[in-house]
Short mmCIF file of C-alpha atoms and ligand atoms in Angstrom, two decimals:
data_model
loop_
_atom_site.label_atom_id
_atom_site.label_comp_id
_atom_site.label_asym_id
_atom_site.label_seq_id
_atom_site.Cartn_x
_atom_site.Cartn_y
_atom_site.Cartn_z
CA MET A 22 -110.48 1.63 -24.49
CA SER A 23 -110.61 -2.13 -23.83
CA HIS A 24 -113.13 -3.55 -21.40
CA LEU A 25 -110.55 -5.79 -19.81
CA ARG A 26 -110.07 -5.06 -16.11
CA ILE A 27 -107.73 -6.43 -13.46
CA ASP A 28 -109.05 -8.43 -10.51
CA GLY A 29 -108.87 -5.92 -7.66
CA GLU A 30 -109.73 -8.40 -4.92
CA ARG A 31 -106.95 -10.74 -6.02
CA LEU A 32 -104.47 -7.84 -6.11
CA LEU A 33 -105.51 -6.57 -2.68
CA GLY A 34 -105.48 -10.10 -1.26
CA ARG A 35 -101.89 -10.63 -2.40
CA LEU A 36 -100.81 -7.19 -1.18
CA ARG A 37 -102.20 -7.98 2.27
CA ALA A 38 -100.71 -11.50 2.26
CA LEU A 39 -97.27 -10.16 1.28
CA GLY A 40 -97.70 -7.40 3.85
CA GLY A 41 -98.01 -10.07 6.52
CA ILE A 42 -94.65 -11.64 5.61
CA GLY A 43 -91.63 -10.35 7.54
CA ARG A 44 -93.29 -9.02 10.68
CA ASP A 45 -90.82 -8.73 13.60
CA GLY A 46 -91.51 -9.47 17.27
CA ASP A 47 -93.18 -6.07 17.65
CA GLY A 48 -95.40 -6.63 14.61
CA ARG A 49 -93.42 -4.21 12.45
CA LEU A 50 -92.98 -5.01 8.75
CA VAL A 51 -89.21 -5.39 8.27
CA ARG A 52 -88.30 -7.24 5.07
CA LEU A 53 -84.73 -6.08 4.52
CA ALA A 54 -82.86 -7.20 1.41
CA ALA A 55 -81.56 -10.80 1.50
CA SER A 56 -82.94 -11.45 4.98
CA ASP A 57 -85.00 -14.50 5.96
CA ALA A 58 -88.05 -12.26 5.75
CA ASP A 59 -87.05 -11.27 2.22
CA ARG A 60 -86.69 -14.94 1.31
CA ALA A 61 -90.22 -15.62 2.53
CA GLY A 62 -91.55 -12.68 0.54
CA ARG A 63 -89.64 -13.70 -2.56
CA ASP A 64 -90.88 -17.29 -2.31
CA ALA A 65 -94.48 -16.07 -2.03
CA VAL A 66 -94.14 -13.83 -5.10
CA ALA A 67 -92.39 -16.59 -7.09
CA GLY A 68 -95.28 -18.90 -6.15
CA TRP A 69 -97.86 -16.42 -7.42
CA MET A 70 -95.82 -15.96 -10.61
CA ARG A 71 -95.83 -19.72 -11.23
CA GLU A 72 -99.54 -19.86 -10.39
CA ALA A 73 -100.04 -17.28 -13.16
CA GLY A 74 -98.11 -19.50 -15.57
CA LEU A 75 -94.89 -17.47 -15.68
CA GLU A 76 -91.39 -18.90 -15.83
CA VAL A 77 -89.46 -17.70 -12.76
CA MET A 78 -85.85 -16.62 -13.32
CA LEU A 79 -83.19 -15.19 -10.99
CA ASP A 80 -80.04 -13.30 -11.84
CA ARG A 81 -76.82 -13.29 -9.82
CA ILE A 82 -77.77 -10.24 -7.76
CA GLY A 83 -81.07 -11.94 -6.90
CA ASN A 84 -83.32 -9.90 -9.18
CA LEU A 85 -86.46 -12.04 -9.51
CA PHE A 86 -88.30 -12.19 -12.86
CA GLY A 87 -91.56 -13.82 -13.92
CA VAL A 88 -91.38 -14.29 -17.71
CA TRP A 89 -94.37 -14.71 -20.04
CA ASP A 90 -93.14 -15.51 -23.53
CA PRO A 91 -96.33 -16.39 -25.38
CA GLY A 92 -94.80 -17.08 -28.73
CA ALA A 93 -91.20 -17.68 -27.77
CA SER A 94 -90.55 -14.66 -29.96
CA ASP A 95 -87.15 -13.05 -29.92
CA ALA A 96 -88.72 -9.61 -29.51
CA ALA A 97 -87.38 -7.65 -26.53
CA PRO A 98 -89.76 -7.95 -23.56
CA LEU A 99 -91.86 -5.30 -21.92
CA MET A 100 -90.93 -5.21 -18.21
CA LEU A 101 -93.33 -4.27 -15.41
CA GLY A 102 -91.57 -4.11 -12.09
CA SER A 103 -90.59 -2.64 -8.76
CA HIS A 104 -89.32 -4.17 -5.50
CA ILE A 105 -90.58 -6.12 -2.48
CA ASP A 106 -87.85 -5.36 0.05
CA THR A 107 -88.91 -2.79 2.63
CA VAL A 108 -87.56 -0.21 5.03
CA ILE A 109 -87.85 -0.75 8.81
CA ASP A 110 -91.46 -0.59 10.09
CA ALA A 111 -92.77 -0.23 6.55
CA GLY A 112 -96.16 -0.03 4.91
CA ILE A 113 -97.47 -2.80 2.65
CA TYR A 114 -97.72 -0.89 -0.66
CA ASP A 115 -94.24 0.61 -1.32
CA GLY A 116 -92.75 -1.47 -4.16
CA CYS A 117 -95.05 -4.46 -3.63
CA TYR A 118 -97.91 -2.67 -5.40
CA GLY A 119 -95.78 -2.39 -8.54
CA VAL A 120 -94.67 -6.02 -8.55
CA LEU A 121 -98.10 -7.45 -7.72
CA GLY A 122 -99.83 -4.93 -10.01
CA GLY A 123 -97.58 -6.05 -12.86
CA LEU A 124 -98.33 -9.69 -12.07
CA GLU A 125 -102.05 -8.91 -11.97
CA VAL A 126 -101.83 -7.33 -15.44
CA VAL A 127 -100.11 -10.39 -16.90
CA GLN A 128 -102.50 -12.81 -15.20
CA THR A 129 -105.49 -10.81 -16.46
CA LEU A 130 -104.18 -10.88 -20.05
CA ARG A 131 -103.45 -14.59 -19.89
CA GLU A 132 -106.86 -15.40 -18.44
CA ALA A 133 -108.48 -13.33 -21.20
CA GLY A 134 -106.49 -15.21 -23.82
CA VAL A 135 -104.90 -11.98 -25.02
CA ALA A 136 -101.48 -12.73 -26.50
CA PRO A 137 -98.98 -9.85 -26.70
CA ALA A 138 -96.64 -9.43 -29.65
CA ARG A 139 -93.67 -9.47 -27.29
CA PRO A 140 -92.84 -11.22 -24.01
CA ILE A 141 -93.87 -9.51 -20.81
CA VAL A 142 -91.66 -9.79 -17.72
CA VAL A 143 -92.62 -8.95 -14.13
CA GLY A 144 -89.52 -7.93 -12.16
CA ALA A 145 -88.86 -7.68 -8.41
CA PHE A 146 -85.48 -5.98 -8.02
CA THR A 147 -83.13 -6.77 -5.17
CA ASN A 148 -82.43 -4.21 -2.44
CA GLU A 149 -84.30 -1.19 -3.75
CA GLU A 150 -84.45 0.36 -0.30
CA GLY A 151 -80.74 0.22 0.49
CA VAL A 152 -81.44 0.10 4.24
CA ARG A 153 -79.19 -2.92 4.94
CA TYR A 154 -76.81 -2.59 1.96
CA ALA A 155 -76.08 0.76 0.27
CA PRO A 156 -76.67 2.04 -2.34
CA ASP A 157 -80.37 1.82 -2.78
CA MET A 158 -81.89 0.68 -6.08
CA MET A 159 -78.93 -1.74 -6.10
CA GLY A 160 -80.51 -4.64 -8.01
CA SER A 161 -81.76 -2.44 -10.84
CA LEU A 162 -78.48 -0.47 -10.84
CA VAL A 163 -76.57 -3.72 -11.39
CA PHE A 164 -79.15 -4.84 -13.97
CA ALA A 165 -78.63 -1.55 -15.84
CA GLY A 166 -74.85 -1.88 -15.72
CA GLY A 167 -74.31 0.99 -13.29
CA LEU A 168 -72.56 -1.21 -10.70
CA GLY A 169 -70.56 -4.39 -11.26
CA VAL A 170 -72.21 -7.54 -9.94
CA GLU A 171 -69.05 -8.67 -8.10
CA ALA A 172 -68.77 -5.31 -6.32
CA ALA A 173 -72.45 -5.44 -5.42
CA LEU A 174 -72.22 -9.00 -4.09
CA ALA A 175 -69.22 -7.94 -1.97
CA THR A 176 -71.16 -5.10 -0.31
CA VAL A 177 -70.93 -5.21 3.49
CA GLY A 178 -74.17 -4.35 5.23
CA THR A 179 -74.91 -2.22 8.26
CA ASP A 180 -75.01 -5.52 10.19
CA GLY A 181 -71.60 -6.66 8.91
CA THR A 182 -73.02 -9.31 6.60
CA VAL A 183 -71.97 -9.64 2.96
CA LEU A 184 -74.78 -9.35 0.39
CA GLY A 185 -73.56 -12.19 -1.85
CA GLU A 186 -73.30 -14.57 1.10
CA GLU A 187 -76.77 -13.63 2.32
CA LEU A 188 -78.31 -14.09 -1.14
CA ALA A 189 -76.69 -17.53 -1.35
CA ARG A 190 -77.87 -18.36 2.18
CA ILE A 191 -81.50 -17.55 1.32
CA GLY A 192 -81.22 -19.43 -1.98
CA HIS A 193 -81.74 -16.37 -4.17
CA ALA A 194 -78.35 -16.00 -5.85
CA GLY A 195 -79.46 -16.88 -9.36
CA PRO A 196 -77.54 -18.20 -12.38
CA HIS A 197 -78.26 -15.47 -14.90
CA GLU A 198 -75.91 -12.57 -15.57
CA PRO A 199 -77.58 -9.24 -14.66
CA GLY A 200 -78.93 -7.67 -17.81
CA PHE A 201 -79.58 -11.06 -19.45
CA LEU A 202 -82.95 -9.57 -20.30
CA ARG A 203 -82.86 -6.43 -22.47
CA PRO A 204 -86.28 -4.79 -22.08
CA HIS A 205 -88.01 -2.97 -24.91
CA ALA A 206 -89.53 -0.66 -22.27
CA TYR A 207 -90.02 -0.53 -18.48
CA LEU A 208 -93.13 0.57 -16.66
CA GLU A 209 -93.39 0.91 -12.86
CA LEU A 210 -96.62 1.29 -10.89
CA HIS A 211 -96.03 2.82 -7.45
CA VAL A 212 -97.81 4.64 -4.66
CA GLU A 213 -96.78 8.31 -4.74
CA GLN A 214 -95.45 8.31 -1.18
CA GLY A 215 -96.11 12.05 -1.10
CA PRO A 216 -99.07 14.46 -0.65
CA VAL A 217 -99.62 15.85 -4.16
CA LEU A 218 -102.22 13.55 -5.76
CA GLU A 219 -104.38 13.31 -2.66
CA ARG A 220 -104.23 17.06 -2.05
CA GLU A 221 -105.34 17.77 -5.64
CA GLY A 222 -107.90 14.95 -5.75
CA VAL A 223 -106.18 13.40 -8.77
CA PRO A 224 -106.14 9.58 -8.95
CA ILE A 225 -103.31 9.06 -11.49
CA GLY A 226 -99.82 10.57 -11.66
CA ALA A 227 -97.88 10.35 -14.94
CA VAL A 228 -94.34 10.60 -13.60
CA GLU A 229 -92.12 12.45 -16.05
CA ASN A 230 -88.97 12.82 -13.99
CA LEU A 231 -87.29 11.74 -10.79
CA GLN A 232 -85.01 13.82 -8.59
CA GLY A 233 -81.30 13.27 -7.98
CA ILE A 234 -80.19 11.51 -4.79
CA SER A 235 -76.99 11.90 -2.72
CA TRP A 236 -76.33 9.58 0.23
CA GLN A 237 -73.32 10.13 2.50
CA ARG A 238 -72.14 8.69 5.81
CA VAL A 239 -70.34 11.21 8.05
CA THR A 240 -68.00 10.15 10.89
CA ILE A 241 -66.95 12.73 13.49
CA GLU A 242 -64.10 11.79 15.85
CA GLY A 243 -63.80 13.85 19.03
CA GLU A 244 -62.63 12.86 22.49
CA ALA A 245 -64.48 11.04 25.22
CA ASN A 246 -64.30 12.90 28.52
CA HIS A 247 -66.16 13.31 31.78
CA ALA A 248 -69.52 15.08 31.38
CA GLY A 249 -69.16 16.69 34.78
CA THR A 250 -65.57 17.76 35.06
CA THR A 251 -64.76 18.92 31.52
CA PRO A 252 -65.24 22.67 30.96
CA MET A 253 -67.22 23.41 27.77
CA SER A 254 -64.18 25.21 26.30
CA MET A 255 -62.04 22.09 26.63
CA ARG A 256 -64.38 19.65 24.91
CA ARG A 257 -63.96 17.92 21.57
CA ASP A 258 -67.56 16.84 21.52
CA ALA A 259 -68.49 14.70 18.48
CA GLY A 260 -72.14 14.80 19.52
CA GLN A 261 -72.34 18.59 19.55
CA ALA A 262 -70.64 18.77 16.17
CA ALA A 263 -73.08 16.24 14.69
CA ALA A 264 -76.03 18.19 16.04
CA ARG A 265 -74.70 21.33 14.37
CA VAL A 266 -74.61 19.55 11.02
CA VAL A 267 -78.25 18.51 11.36
CA THR A 268 -79.26 22.10 12.11
CA PHE A 269 -77.04 23.47 9.33
CA LEU A 270 -78.73 21.25 6.75
CA ARG A 271 -82.26 22.06 7.86
CA ASP A 272 -81.66 25.81 8.11
CA ARG A 273 -79.87 26.01 4.76
CA VAL A 274 -82.44 23.99 2.85
CA SER A 275 -85.41 25.70 4.56
CA ARG A 276 -84.01 29.16 3.72
CA SER A 277 -83.96 28.51 -0.01
CA ASN A 278 -87.08 28.36 -2.19
CA ALA A 279 -85.68 25.37 -4.02
CA PRO A 280 -87.38 21.95 -3.64
CA THR A 281 -84.15 20.51 -2.14
CA VAL A 282 -84.75 18.13 0.76
CA ALA A 283 -82.23 17.03 3.40
CA THR A 284 -82.60 14.16 5.89
CA VAL A 285 -80.39 12.82 8.66
CA GLY A 286 -82.04 9.44 9.15
CA CYS A 287 -79.45 7.49 11.16
CA MET A 288 -77.20 8.68 13.99
CA VAL A 289 -75.15 6.79 16.56
CA PHE A 290 -72.90 8.15 19.33
CA GLU A 291 -70.03 6.29 20.95
CA PRO A 292 -69.64 5.28 23.73
CA ASN A 293 -73.32 6.32 24.01
CA ALA A 294 -73.32 6.84 27.79
CA ILE A 295 -75.22 9.53 29.61
CA ASN A 296 -72.20 10.95 31.43
CA VAL A 297 -69.55 10.63 28.70
CA ILE A 298 -68.88 13.31 26.10
CA PRO A 299 -69.29 11.46 22.78
CA SER A 300 -65.96 10.53 21.24
CA ARG A 301 -67.56 9.60 17.96
CA ALA A 302 -70.73 10.35 16.00
CA VAL A 303 -71.67 8.50 12.81
CA PHE A 304 -74.69 9.68 10.82
CA THR A 305 -76.15 9.62 7.32
CA VAL A 306 -77.10 12.53 5.07
CA ASP A 307 -79.74 12.09 2.33
CA LEU A 308 -79.87 15.10 -0.03
CA ARG A 309 -82.25 15.28 -3.01
CA ASP A 310 -83.11 17.80 -5.70
CA PRO A 311 -84.66 17.55 -9.19
CA ASP A 312 -81.88 19.84 -10.47
CA GLU A 313 -78.38 18.36 -10.75
CA ALA A 314 -76.54 21.69 -10.42
CA ARG A 315 -78.42 22.56 -7.22
CA LEU A 316 -77.82 19.11 -5.76
CA LEU A 317 -74.11 19.47 -6.48
CA ALA A 318 -74.10 22.92 -4.87
CA GLU A 319 -75.69 21.47 -1.72
CA GLU A 320 -73.02 18.77 -1.56
CA VAL A 321 -70.27 21.38 -1.94
CA ALA A 322 -71.83 23.61 0.73
CA LEU A 323 -72.01 20.68 3.15
CA ALA A 324 -68.37 19.72 2.47
CA ARG A 325 -67.28 23.30 3.12
CA TYR A 326 -69.30 23.48 6.34
CA LEU A 327 -67.80 20.21 7.61
CA GLU A 328 -64.29 21.61 7.07
CA GLU A 329 -65.10 24.75 9.06
CA LEU A 330 -66.83 22.73 11.76
CA ALA A 331 -63.86 20.39 12.21
CA ALA A 332 -61.59 23.39 12.85
CA ALA A 333 -64.08 25.12 15.15
CA GLU A 334 -64.86 22.04 17.27
CA GLY A 335 -61.40 20.44 17.23
CA VAL A 336 -62.78 17.23 15.76
CA ALA A 337 -61.83 15.10 12.74
CA ILE A 338 -64.54 14.58 10.12
CA THR A 339 -64.54 11.99 7.35
CA VAL A 340 -67.22 11.40 4.73
CA GLU A 341 -68.06 8.21 2.83
CA ARG A 342 -70.25 8.44 -0.29
CA LEU A 343 -72.96 5.76 -0.20
CA ALA A 344 -74.98 6.58 -3.31
CA ARG A 345 -75.19 9.29 -5.95
CA PHE A 346 -77.85 9.27 -8.67
CA GLN A 347 -78.52 12.08 -11.10
CA PRO A 348 -82.05 13.30 -11.84
CA VAL A 349 -83.76 11.27 -14.57
CA THR A 350 -86.30 12.25 -17.23
CA PHE A 351 -88.68 9.48 -18.29
CA ASP A 352 -89.80 8.65 -21.81
CA PRO A 353 -92.26 11.33 -23.03
CA SER A 354 -94.16 8.95 -25.32
CA ILE A 355 -94.86 6.55 -22.43
CA VAL A 356 -95.85 9.50 -20.22
CA ARG A 357 -98.34 10.51 -22.92
CA ALA A 358 -99.61 6.92 -23.13
CA ILE A 359 -100.27 6.99 -19.36
CA GLU A 360 -102.19 10.25 -19.71
CA ALA A 361 -104.22 8.85 -22.61
CA ALA A 362 -105.01 5.63 -20.73
CA ALA A 363 -106.11 7.58 -17.67
CA ALA A 364 -108.34 9.78 -19.84
CA ALA A 365 -109.86 6.70 -21.52
CA HIS A 366 -110.81 5.49 -18.04
CA GLY A 367 -112.26 8.88 -17.23
CA LEU A 368 -109.56 9.43 -14.62
CA ARG A 369 -107.93 12.79 -13.99
CA CYS A 370 -104.17 12.63 -14.38
CA ARG A 371 -101.35 15.07 -13.73
CA ARG A 372 -97.70 15.01 -14.65
CA MET A 373 -95.31 15.04 -11.75
CA THR A 374 -91.82 14.56 -10.41
CA SER A 375 -90.99 11.64 -8.15
CA GLY A 376 -89.46 12.68 -4.83
CA ALA A 377 -88.61 9.08 -4.02
CA GLY A 378 -85.99 6.97 -5.74
CA HIS A 379 -87.27 4.05 -7.78
CA ASP A 380 -85.96 1.20 -9.90
CA ALA A 381 -87.30 3.07 -12.92
CA GLN A 382 -84.50 5.58 -12.29
CA MET A 383 -81.99 2.85 -13.17
CA MET A 384 -84.01 1.16 -15.89
CA ALA A 385 -84.23 4.50 -17.75
CA ARG A 386 -80.51 4.00 -18.43
CA VAL A 387 -81.18 0.96 -20.63
CA CYS A 388 -84.65 1.43 -22.11
CA PRO A 389 -87.59 3.86 -22.36
CA ALA A 390 -89.14 3.98 -18.90
CA ALA A 391 -91.88 5.78 -16.99
CA MET A 392 -93.97 5.45 -13.84
CA ILE A 393 -97.62 5.55 -12.84
CA PHE A 394 -98.43 6.92 -9.37
CA VAL A 395 -101.56 6.56 -7.30
CA PRO A 396 -102.37 8.66 -4.22
CA SER A 397 -100.91 7.96 -0.78
CA ALA A 398 -103.30 8.70 2.10
CA GLY A 399 -101.94 11.70 3.99
CA GLY A 400 -98.86 11.53 1.76
CA ILE A 401 -97.42 9.04 4.22
CA SER A 402 -94.92 6.31 3.34
CA HIS A 403 -91.97 4.46 4.89
CA ASN A 404 -94.40 4.20 7.79
CA PRO A 405 -96.90 1.46 8.78
CA ARG A 406 -99.69 4.00 8.29
CA GLU A 407 -98.95 4.01 4.54
CA HIS A 408 -102.29 3.43 2.77
CA THR A 409 -103.97 3.64 -0.63
CA GLY A 410 -107.67 2.85 -1.07
CA LEU A 411 -108.79 -0.09 -3.20
CA ALA A 412 -110.41 2.13 -5.83
CA ASP A 413 -107.11 3.97 -6.36
CA LEU A 414 -105.13 0.70 -6.39
CA VAL A 415 -107.48 -0.75 -9.02
CA ALA A 416 -107.51 2.43 -11.12
CA GLY A 417 -103.71 2.52 -11.23
CA ALA A 418 -103.46 -1.16 -12.14
CA ASN A 419 -106.04 -0.76 -14.92
CA VAL A 420 -104.06 2.14 -16.38
CA LEU A 421 -100.96 -0.07 -16.15
CA LEU A 422 -102.93 -2.80 -17.98
CA ASP A 423 -103.85 -0.53 -20.87
CA VAL A 424 -100.41 1.06 -21.25
CA ALA A 425 -98.79 -2.38 -21.01
CA ARG A 426 -101.09 -3.68 -23.76
CA GLU A 427 -100.09 -0.77 -25.96
CA LEU A 428 -96.35 -1.25 -25.33
CA ALA A 429 -96.52 -5.05 -25.69
CA GLY A 430 -98.86 -5.03 -28.70
CA ALA A 431 -101.48 -7.06 -26.86
O1 HGY B 527 -84.90 6.17 -0.88
C1 HGY B 527 -85.81 6.06 -1.70
O2 HGY B 527 -86.32 7.04 -2.21
C2 HGY B 527 -86.34 4.70 -2.08
O3 HGY B 527 -87.44 4.42 -1.26
N1 HGY B 527 -85.33 3.70 -1.96
MN1 MN B 528 -90.47 1.90 -3.48
MN1 MN B 529 -89.24 2.97 -0.40
MN1 MN B 530 -88.53 3.17 -4.86
#
């Protein structure tokens, strides 16, 4: 095991500095893709990349890369990456830990005068969260060829803006075609965002697979009417119908022993007035399962239920697919390298599945990929209370350092 170690204080300092960029009027961290807050975060990360001696490059979908090509070799680069866009009212570690951890690894190698046999690239992918523009993991999906760049740039956001116009407005619509870099391998460091590692007292997760994700937007059209004068039997209540879908999903998923999870995260009623029966309800459904056949079965069951519900409630129901990603298995040899690096550091490690979506899910389409997890306090994420202690942050980044050295021949 090498005695090279990352600089934990520098990593934590940058995580906290980046975590302070994009606070809204209520102090919430909201750095949505291609927003002014995202620009500020991107500019900070690009500055740190340059400070570390990396060449900063942008592709057309705004994926940001810091490139270290020590010998201008034509060998395919090792890529360390994640994302810096956030959800609404986010924590400071989700995504940012992987980008800044990757940068810390490169800066540590450069400062130690250790030259890798292949270039190393630190990537910050555009719009991993998908909160403003669906689907999520969009930048890495385009990079991996799973979505055309023109279609992605034309995406209309929840706020009616167009992604390509917003990227141009913030000055992050780059010149390079997505996929202009063809990585030899991809490694992503990320907080677990779940309860497993903390509960088991294990500091390192070697992520061997990632569950499938299905995102849908459901619109229910009923009829506005007076809340006081309309008998219950005469209502075409879009709100009631929507509520039944939420309960259907929870009851169905809770009844089975499968690890399937279902979330209705967004819901709006129209006209949204206390004394008007909702004429319309629009809500999102996030379904996930590590098994593709089960995920498909859940989608079919929901579609069937919506048909029955429309007839029973006298409403019209339409569904728009926002994202659909199959489960992914990561590269077993990199998973073993993570386990070996953890062991060399005397750190317990366990293999695990990722419940969250990650850019690694897309990068696994174009090169061997895997992920390193560190514990999340209380298993909390997508929440300002998201936290990982410094010792765990440093341990994860040192494992990343050693696996990166092995993959890059440094
Ligand atoms: O939705 C996800 O799992 C990821 O945070 N975008
Ligand atoms: Mn993330
Ligand atoms: Mn996230
Ligand atoms: Mn992710």
